Short mmCIF file of N, CA and C in Angstrom, two decimals:
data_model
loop_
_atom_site.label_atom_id
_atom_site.label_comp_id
_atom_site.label_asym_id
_atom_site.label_seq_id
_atom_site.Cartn_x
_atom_site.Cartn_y
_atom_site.Cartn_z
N UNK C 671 0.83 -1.21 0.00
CA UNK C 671 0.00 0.00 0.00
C UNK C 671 0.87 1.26 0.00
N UNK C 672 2.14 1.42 1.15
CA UNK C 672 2.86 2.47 0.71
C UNK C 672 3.30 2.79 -0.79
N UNK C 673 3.88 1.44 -1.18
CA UNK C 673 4.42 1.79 -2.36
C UNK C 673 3.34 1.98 -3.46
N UNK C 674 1.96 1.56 -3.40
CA UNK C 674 1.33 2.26 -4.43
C UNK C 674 0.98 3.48 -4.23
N UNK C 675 0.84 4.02 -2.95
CA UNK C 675 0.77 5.54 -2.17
C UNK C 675 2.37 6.26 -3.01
N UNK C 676 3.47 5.32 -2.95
CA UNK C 676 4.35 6.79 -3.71
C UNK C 676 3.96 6.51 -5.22
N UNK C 677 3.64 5.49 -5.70
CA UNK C 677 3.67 5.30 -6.84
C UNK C 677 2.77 6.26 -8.13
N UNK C 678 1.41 5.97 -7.16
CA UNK C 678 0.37 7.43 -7.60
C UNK C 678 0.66 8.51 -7.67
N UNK C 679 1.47 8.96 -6.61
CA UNK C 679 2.03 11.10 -5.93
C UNK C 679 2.99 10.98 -7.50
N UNK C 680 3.63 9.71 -8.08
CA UNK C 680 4.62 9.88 -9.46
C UNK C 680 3.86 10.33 -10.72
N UNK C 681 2.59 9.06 -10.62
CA UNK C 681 2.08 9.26 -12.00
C UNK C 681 0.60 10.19 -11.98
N UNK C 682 0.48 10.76 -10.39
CA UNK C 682 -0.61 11.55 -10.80
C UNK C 682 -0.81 12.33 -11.98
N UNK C 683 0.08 12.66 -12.08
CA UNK C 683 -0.18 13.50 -13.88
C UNK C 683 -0.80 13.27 -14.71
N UNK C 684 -0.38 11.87 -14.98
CA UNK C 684 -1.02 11.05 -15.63
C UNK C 684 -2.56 10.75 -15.96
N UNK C 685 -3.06 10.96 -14.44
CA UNK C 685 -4.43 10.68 -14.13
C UNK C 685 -4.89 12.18 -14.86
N UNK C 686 -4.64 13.36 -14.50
CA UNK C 686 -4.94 14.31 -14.24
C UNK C 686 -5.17 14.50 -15.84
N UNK C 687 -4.28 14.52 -16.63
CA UNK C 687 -4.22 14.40 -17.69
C UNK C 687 -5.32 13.47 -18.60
N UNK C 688 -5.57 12.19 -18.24
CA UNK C 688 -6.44 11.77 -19.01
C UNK C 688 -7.59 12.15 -18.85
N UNK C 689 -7.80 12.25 -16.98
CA UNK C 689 -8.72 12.84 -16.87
C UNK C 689 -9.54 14.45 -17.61
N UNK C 690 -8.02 15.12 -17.86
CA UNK C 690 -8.53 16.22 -18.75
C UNK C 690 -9.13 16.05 -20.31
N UNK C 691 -8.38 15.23 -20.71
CA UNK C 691 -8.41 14.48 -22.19
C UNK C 691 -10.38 14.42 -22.31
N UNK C 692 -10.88 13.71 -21.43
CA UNK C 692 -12.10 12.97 -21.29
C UNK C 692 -12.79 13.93 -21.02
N UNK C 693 -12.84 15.09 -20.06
CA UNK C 693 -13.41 16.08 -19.68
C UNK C 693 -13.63 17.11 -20.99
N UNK C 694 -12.37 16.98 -21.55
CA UNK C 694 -12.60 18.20 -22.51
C UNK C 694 -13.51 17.85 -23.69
N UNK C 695 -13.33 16.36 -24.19
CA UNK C 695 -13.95 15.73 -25.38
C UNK C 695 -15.34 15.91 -24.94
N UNK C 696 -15.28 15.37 -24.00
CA UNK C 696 -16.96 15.19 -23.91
C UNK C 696 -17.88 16.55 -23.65
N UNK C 697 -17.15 17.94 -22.99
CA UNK C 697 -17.44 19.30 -23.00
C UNK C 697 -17.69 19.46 -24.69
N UNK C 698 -16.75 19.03 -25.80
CA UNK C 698 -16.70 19.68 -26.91
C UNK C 698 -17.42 19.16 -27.75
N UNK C 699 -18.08 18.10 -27.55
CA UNK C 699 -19.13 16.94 -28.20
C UNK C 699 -20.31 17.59 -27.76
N UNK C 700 -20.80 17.70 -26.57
CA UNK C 700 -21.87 18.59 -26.01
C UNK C 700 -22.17 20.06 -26.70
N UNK C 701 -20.81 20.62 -26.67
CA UNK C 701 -21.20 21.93 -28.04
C UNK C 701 -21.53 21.77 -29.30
N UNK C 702 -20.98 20.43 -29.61
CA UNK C 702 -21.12 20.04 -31.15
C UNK C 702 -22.72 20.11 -30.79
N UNK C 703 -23.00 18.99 -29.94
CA UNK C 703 -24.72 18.38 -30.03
C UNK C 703 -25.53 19.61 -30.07
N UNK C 704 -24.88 20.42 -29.02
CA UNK C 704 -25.94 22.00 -29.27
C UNK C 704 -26.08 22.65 -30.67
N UNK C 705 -24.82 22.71 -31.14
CA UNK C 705 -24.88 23.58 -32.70
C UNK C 705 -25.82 22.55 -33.38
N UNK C 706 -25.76 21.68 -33.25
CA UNK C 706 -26.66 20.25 -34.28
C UNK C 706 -28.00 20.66 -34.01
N UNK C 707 -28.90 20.44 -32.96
CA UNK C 707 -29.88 20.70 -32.68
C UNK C 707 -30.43 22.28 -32.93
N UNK C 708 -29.61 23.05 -32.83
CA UNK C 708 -29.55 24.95 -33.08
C UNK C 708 -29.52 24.91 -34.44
N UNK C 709 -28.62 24.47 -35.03
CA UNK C 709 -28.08 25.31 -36.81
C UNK C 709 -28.16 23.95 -37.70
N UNK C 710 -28.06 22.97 -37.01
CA UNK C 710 -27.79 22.04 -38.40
C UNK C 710 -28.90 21.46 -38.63
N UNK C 711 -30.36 20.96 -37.56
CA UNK C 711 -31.28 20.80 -37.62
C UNK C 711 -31.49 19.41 -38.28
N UNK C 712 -30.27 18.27 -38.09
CA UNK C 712 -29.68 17.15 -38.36
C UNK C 712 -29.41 16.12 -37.42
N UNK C 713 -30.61 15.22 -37.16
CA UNK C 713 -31.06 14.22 -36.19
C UNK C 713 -29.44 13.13 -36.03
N UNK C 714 -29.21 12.70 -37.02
CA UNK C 714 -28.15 11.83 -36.83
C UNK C 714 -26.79 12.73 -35.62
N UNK C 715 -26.46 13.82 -36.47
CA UNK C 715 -25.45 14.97 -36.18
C UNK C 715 -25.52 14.78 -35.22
N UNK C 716 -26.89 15.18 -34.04
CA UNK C 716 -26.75 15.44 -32.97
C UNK C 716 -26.91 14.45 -32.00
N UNK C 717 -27.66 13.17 -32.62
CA UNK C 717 -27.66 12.05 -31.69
C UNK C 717 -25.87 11.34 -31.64
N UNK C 718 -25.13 11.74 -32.50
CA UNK C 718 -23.59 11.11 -33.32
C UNK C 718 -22.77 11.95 -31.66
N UNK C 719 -23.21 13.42 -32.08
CA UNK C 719 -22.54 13.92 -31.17
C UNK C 719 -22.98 13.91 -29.37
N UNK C 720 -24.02 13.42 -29.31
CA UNK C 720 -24.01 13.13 -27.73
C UNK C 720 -23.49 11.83 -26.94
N UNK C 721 -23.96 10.87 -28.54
CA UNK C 721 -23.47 9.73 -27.92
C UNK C 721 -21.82 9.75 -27.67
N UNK C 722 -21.06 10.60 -28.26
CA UNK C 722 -19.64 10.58 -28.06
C UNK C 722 -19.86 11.29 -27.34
N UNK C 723 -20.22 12.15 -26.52
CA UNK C 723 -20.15 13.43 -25.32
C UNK C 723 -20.48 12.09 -24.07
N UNK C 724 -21.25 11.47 -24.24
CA UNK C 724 -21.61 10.43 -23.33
C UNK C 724 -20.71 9.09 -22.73
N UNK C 725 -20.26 8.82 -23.91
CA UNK C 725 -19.00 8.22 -23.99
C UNK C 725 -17.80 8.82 -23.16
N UNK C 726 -17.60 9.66 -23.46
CA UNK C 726 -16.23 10.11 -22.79
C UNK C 726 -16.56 10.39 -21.24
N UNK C 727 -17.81 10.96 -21.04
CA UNK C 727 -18.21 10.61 -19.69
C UNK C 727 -18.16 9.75 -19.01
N UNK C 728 -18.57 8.52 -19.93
CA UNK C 728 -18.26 6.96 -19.46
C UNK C 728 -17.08 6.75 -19.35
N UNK C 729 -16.02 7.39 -19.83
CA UNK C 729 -14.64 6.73 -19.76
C UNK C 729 -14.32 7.59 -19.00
N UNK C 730 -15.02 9.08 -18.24
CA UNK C 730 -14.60 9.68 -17.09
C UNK C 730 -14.60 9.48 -15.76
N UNK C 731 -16.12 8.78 -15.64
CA UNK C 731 -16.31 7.67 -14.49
C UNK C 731 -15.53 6.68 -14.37
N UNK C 732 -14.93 6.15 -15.25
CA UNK C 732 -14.59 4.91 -14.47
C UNK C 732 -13.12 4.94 -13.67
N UNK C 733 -12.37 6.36 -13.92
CA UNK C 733 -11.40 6.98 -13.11
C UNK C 733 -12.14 7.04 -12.12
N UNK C 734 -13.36 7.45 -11.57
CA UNK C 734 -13.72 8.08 -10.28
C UNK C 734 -14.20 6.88 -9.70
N UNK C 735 -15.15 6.10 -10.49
CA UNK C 735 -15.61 4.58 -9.74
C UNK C 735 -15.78 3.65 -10.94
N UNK C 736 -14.26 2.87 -10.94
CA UNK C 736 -14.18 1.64 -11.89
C UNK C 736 -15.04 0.76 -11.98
N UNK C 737 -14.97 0.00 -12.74
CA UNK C 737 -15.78 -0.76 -12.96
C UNK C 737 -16.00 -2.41 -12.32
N UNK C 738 -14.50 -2.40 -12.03
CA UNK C 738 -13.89 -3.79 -11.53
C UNK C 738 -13.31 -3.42 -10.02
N UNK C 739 -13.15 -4.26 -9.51
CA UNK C 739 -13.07 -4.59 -7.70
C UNK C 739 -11.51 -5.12 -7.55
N UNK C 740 -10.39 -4.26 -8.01
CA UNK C 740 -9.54 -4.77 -8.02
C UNK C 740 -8.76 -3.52 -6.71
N UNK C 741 -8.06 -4.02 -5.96
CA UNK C 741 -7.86 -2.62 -4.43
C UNK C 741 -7.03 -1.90 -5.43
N UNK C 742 -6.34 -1.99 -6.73
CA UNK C 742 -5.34 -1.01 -7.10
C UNK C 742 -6.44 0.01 -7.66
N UNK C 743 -7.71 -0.30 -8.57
CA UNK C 743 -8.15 -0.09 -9.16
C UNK C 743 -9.20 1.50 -8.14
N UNK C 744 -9.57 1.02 -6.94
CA UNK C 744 -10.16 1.16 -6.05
C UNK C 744 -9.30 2.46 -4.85
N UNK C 745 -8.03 1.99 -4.90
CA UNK C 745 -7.22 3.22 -4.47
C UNK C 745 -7.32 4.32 -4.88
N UNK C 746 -6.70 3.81 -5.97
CA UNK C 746 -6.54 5.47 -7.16
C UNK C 746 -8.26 6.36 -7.16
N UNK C 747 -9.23 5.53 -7.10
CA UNK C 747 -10.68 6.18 -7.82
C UNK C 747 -10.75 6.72 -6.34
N UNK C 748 -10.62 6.45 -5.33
CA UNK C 748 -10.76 7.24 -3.90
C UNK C 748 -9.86 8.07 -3.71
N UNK C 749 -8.46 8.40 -3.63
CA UNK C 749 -8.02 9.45 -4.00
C UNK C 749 -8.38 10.35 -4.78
N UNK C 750 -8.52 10.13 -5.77
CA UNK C 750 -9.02 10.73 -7.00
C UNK C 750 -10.42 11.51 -7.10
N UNK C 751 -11.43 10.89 -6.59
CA UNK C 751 -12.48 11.30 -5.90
C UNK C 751 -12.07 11.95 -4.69
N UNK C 752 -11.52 12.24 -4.04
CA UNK C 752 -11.03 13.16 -2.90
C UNK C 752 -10.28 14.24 -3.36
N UNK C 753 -9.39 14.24 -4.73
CA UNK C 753 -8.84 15.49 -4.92
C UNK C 753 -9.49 16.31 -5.93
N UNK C 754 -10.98 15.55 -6.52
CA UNK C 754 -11.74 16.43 -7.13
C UNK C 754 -12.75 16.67 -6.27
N UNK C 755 -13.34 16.43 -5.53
CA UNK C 755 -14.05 16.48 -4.47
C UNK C 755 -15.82 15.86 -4.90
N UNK C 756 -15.02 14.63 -5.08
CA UNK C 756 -16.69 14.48 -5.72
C UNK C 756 -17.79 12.99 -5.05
N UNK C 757 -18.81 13.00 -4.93
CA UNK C 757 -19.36 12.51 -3.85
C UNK C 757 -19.30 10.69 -4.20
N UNK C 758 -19.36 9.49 -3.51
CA UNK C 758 -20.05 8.90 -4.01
C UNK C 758 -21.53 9.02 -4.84
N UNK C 759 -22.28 9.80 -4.25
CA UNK C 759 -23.66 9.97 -4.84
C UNK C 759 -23.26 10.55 -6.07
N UNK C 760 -22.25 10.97 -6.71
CA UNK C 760 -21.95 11.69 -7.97
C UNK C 760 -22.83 10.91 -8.98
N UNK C 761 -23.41 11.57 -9.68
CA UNK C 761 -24.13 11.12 -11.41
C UNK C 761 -22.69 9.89 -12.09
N UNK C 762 -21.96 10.53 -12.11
CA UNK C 762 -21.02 9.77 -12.85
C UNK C 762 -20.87 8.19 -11.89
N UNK C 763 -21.17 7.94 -10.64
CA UNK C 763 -21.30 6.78 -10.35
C UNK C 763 -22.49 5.68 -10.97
N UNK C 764 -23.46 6.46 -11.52
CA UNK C 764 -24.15 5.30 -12.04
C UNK C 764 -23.78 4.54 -13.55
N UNK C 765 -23.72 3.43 -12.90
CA UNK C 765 -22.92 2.94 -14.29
C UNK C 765 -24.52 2.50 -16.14
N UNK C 766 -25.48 2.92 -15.88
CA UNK C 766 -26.76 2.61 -16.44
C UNK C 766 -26.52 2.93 -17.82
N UNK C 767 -26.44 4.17 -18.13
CA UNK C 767 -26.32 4.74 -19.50
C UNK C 767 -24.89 3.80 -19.94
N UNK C 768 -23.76 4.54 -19.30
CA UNK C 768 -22.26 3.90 -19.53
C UNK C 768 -22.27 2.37 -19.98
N UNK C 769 -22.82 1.71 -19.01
CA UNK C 769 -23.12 0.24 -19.81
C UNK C 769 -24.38 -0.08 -21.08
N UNK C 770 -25.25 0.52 -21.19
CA UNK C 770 -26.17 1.09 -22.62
C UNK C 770 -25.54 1.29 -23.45
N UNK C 771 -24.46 2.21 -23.70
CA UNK C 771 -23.91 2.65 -24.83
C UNK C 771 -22.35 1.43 -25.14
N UNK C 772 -21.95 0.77 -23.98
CA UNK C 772 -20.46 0.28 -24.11
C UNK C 772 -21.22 -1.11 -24.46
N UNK C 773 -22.73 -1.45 -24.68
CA UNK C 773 -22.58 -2.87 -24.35
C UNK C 773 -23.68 -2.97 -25.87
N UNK C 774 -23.91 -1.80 -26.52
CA UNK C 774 -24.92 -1.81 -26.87
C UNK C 774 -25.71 -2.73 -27.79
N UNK C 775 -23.98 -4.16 -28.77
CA UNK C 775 -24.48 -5.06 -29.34
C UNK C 775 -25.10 -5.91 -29.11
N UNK C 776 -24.79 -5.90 -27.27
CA UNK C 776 -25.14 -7.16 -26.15
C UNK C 776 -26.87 -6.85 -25.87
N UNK C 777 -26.89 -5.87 -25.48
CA UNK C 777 -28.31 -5.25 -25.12
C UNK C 777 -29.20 -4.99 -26.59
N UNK C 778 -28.81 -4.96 -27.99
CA UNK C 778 -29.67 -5.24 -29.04
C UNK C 778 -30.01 -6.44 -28.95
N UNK C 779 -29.14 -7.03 -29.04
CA UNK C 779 -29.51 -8.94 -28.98
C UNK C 779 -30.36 -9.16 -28.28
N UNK C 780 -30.72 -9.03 -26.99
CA UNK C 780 -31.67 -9.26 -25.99
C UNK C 780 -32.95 -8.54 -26.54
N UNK C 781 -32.58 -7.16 -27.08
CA UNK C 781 -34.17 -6.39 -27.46
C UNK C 781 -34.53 -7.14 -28.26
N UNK C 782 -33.64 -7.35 -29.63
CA UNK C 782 -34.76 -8.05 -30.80
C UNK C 782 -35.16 -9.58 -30.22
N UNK C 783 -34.36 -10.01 -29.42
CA UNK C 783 -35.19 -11.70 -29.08
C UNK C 783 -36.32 -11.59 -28.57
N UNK C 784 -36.28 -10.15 -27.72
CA UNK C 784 -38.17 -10.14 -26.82
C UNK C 784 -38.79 -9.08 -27.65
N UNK C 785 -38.64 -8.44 -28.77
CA UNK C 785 -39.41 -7.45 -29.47
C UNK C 785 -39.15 -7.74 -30.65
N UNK C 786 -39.34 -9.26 -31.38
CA UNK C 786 -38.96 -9.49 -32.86
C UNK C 786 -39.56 -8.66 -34.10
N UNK C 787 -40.88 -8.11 -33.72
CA UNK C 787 -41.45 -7.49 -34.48
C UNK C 787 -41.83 -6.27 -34.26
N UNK C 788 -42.69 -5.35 -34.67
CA UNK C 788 -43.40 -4.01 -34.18
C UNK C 788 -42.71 -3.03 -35.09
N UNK C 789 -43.31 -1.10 -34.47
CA UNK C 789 -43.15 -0.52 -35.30
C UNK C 789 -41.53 -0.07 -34.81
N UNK C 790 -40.69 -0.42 -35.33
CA UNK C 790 -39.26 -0.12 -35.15
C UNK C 790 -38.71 0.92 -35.52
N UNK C 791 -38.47 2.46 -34.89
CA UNK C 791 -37.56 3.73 -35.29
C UNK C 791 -36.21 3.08 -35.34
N UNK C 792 -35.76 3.06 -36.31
CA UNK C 792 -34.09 2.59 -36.15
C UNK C 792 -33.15 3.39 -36.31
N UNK C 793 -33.76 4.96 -36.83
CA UNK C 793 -32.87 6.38 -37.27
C UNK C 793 -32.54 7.17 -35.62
N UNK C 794 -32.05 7.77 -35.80
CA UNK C 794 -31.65 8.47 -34.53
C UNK C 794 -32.94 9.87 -34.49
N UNK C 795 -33.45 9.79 -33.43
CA UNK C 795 -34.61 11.07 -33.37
C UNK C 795 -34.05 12.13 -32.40
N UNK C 796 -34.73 13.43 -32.55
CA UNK C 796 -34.58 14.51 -31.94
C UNK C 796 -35.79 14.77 -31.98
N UNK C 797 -36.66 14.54 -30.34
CA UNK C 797 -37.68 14.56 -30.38
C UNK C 797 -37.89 14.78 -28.32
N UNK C 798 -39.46 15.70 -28.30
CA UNK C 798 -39.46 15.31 -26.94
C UNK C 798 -39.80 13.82 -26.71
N UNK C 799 -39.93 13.80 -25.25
CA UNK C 799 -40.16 12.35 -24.51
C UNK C 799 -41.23 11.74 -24.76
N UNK C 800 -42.06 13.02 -24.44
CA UNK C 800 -44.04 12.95 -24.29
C UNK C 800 -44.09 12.33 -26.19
N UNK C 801 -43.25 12.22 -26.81
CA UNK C 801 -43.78 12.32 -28.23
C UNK C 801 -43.40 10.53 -29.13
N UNK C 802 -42.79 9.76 -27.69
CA UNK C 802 -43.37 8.20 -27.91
C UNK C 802 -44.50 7.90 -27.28
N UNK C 803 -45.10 6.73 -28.39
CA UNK C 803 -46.20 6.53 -28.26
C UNK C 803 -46.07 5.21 -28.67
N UNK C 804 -46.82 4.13 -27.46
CA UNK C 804 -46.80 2.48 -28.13
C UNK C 804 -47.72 2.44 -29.48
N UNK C 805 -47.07 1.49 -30.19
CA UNK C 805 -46.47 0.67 -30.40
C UNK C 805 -45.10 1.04 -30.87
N UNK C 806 -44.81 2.04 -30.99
CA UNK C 806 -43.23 2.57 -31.61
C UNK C 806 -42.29 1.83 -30.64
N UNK C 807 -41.52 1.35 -31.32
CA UNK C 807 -40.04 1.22 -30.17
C UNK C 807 -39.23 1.86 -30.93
N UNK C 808 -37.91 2.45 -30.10
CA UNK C 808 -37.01 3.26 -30.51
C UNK C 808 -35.62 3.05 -30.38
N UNK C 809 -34.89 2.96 -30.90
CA UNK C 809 -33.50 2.25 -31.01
C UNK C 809 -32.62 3.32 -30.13
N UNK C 810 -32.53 4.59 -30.79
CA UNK C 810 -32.37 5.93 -29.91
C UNK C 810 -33.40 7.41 -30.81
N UNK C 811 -33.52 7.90 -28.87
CA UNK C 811 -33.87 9.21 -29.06
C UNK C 811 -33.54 10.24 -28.34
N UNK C 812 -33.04 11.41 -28.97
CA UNK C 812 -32.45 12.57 -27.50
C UNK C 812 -34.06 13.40 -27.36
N UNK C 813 -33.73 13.96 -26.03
CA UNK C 813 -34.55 14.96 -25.75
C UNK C 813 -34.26 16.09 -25.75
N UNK C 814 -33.53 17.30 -26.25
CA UNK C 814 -32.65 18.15 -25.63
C UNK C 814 -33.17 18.76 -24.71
N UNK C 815 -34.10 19.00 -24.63
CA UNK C 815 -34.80 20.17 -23.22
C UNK C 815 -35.27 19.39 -22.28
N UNK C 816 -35.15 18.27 -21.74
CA UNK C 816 -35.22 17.47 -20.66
C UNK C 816 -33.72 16.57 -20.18
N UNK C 817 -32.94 16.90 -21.52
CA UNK C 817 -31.61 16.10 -20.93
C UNK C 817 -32.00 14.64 -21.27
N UNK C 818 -32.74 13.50 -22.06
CA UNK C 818 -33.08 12.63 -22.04
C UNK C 818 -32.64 11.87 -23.31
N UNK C 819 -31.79 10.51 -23.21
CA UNK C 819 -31.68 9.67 -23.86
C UNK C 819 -31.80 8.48 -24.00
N UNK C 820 -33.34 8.10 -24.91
CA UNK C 820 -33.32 6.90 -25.06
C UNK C 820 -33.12 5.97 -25.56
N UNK C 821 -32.50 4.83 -25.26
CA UNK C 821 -31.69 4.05 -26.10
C UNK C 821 -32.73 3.02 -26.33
N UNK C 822 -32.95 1.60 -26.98
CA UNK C 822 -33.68 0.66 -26.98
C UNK C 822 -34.83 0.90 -25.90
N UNK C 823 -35.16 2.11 -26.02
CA UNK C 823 -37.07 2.07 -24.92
C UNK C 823 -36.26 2.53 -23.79
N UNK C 824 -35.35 2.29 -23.30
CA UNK C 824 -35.03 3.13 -21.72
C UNK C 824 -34.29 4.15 -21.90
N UNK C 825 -35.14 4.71 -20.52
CA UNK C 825 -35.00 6.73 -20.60
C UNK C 825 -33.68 7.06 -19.54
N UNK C 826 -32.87 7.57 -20.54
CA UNK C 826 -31.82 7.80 -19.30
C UNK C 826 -31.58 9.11 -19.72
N UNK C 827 -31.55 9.79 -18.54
CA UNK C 827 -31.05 11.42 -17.79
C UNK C 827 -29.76 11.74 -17.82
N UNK C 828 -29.59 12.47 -18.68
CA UNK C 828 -27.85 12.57 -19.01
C UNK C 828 -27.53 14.31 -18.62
N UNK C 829 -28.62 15.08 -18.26
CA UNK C 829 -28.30 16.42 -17.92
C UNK C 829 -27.00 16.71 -16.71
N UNK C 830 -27.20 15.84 -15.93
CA UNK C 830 -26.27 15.70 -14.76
C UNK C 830 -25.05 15.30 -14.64
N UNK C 831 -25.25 14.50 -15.82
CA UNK C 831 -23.72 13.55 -15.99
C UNK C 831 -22.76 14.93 -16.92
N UNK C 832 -23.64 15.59 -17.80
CA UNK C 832 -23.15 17.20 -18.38
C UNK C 832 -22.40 18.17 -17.14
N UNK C 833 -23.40 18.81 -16.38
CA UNK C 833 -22.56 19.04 -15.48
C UNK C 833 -21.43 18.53 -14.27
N UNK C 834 -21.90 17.30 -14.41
CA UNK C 834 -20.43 16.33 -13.85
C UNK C 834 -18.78 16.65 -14.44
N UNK C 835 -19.20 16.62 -15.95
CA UNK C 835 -17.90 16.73 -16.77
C UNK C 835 -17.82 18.40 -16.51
N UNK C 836 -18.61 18.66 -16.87
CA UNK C 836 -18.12 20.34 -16.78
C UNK C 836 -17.45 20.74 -15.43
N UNK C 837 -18.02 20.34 -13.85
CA UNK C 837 -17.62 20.75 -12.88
C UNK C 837 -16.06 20.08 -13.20
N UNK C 838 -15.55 18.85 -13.39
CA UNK C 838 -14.40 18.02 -13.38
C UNK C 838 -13.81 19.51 -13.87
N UNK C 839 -13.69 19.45 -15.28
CA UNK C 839 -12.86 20.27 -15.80
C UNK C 839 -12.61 21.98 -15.21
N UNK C 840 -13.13 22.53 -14.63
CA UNK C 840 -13.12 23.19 -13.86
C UNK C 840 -12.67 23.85 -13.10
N UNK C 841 -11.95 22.14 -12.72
CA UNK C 841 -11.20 21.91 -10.93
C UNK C 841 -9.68 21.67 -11.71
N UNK C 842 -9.22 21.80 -12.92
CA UNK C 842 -8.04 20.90 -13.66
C UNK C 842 -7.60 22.27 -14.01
#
């Protein structure tokens, strides 16, 4: 334990650094998604660009709370979470969306075995929430003015996980 205690104080940089890497992408994907929805008025564009804004979020969490139960893994994300000051309860701890988007060939497979048929959106929408209606299922849809993305029918809240990355970068 000492020696991974000096070993971290060496390569904190490191952290700090990727951690910026991830913070900034996913800040600059989020502007993309805004200009998309504002000026380009181009459903793919802006669903293209959140899902990478989302992504890098996902790969921002798992610095703060990994994914795996390994104590090296588990050190660093508690430090790390202590020198950004960020809660367990943080947005970026839920791993829901993050595994949606990282798993998403795994989690199609399962949709089409229990939903073989019906009316299937398979394009990317920019649409409110209130504006599915059964029998539609939806592969993905953003919400922009609720913060909402749904992937295969589940609604996940990504407004928070936005200001997650934004506060990170912030503090860097």
């Amino acid at each position: 334990n000492v020696l991974f205690i000096s070993l971290i104080l060496v390569i904190e940089p490191f952290y700090f650094e990727s951690i910026k890497y991830e913070a900034e992408r996913a800040m600059s994907a989020f502007g993309r998604f805004d200009n998309a929805i504002i000026n380009e008025n181009d459903d793919y564009l802006a669903v293209a660009n959140i899902q990478e804004a989302l992504t890098h979020v996902g790969a921002l969490s798992k610095y703060f709370f990994p994914p795996r139960d390994n104590g090296i893994s588990l050190e660093r994300a508690k430090k790390l979470r202590t020198a950004f000051q960020i809660l367990d309860s943080s947005p970026l701890s839920n791993r829901n969306l993050r595994d949606a988007l990282e798993h998403f060939d795994e989690k199609l497979d399962i949709y089409l075995e229990k939903f073989p048929v019906g009316q299937l959106l398979t394009t990317p929408i920019i649409a409110p929430i209130s504006s599915l209606v059964p029998p539609f299922r939806v592969f993905r849809l953003v919400d922009p003015v609720n913060s909402i993305f749904v992937i295969l029918d589940e609604k996940y809240e990504f407004g928070s996980l936005r200001e997650a990355a934004k506060e990170i970068l912030s503090k860097i």
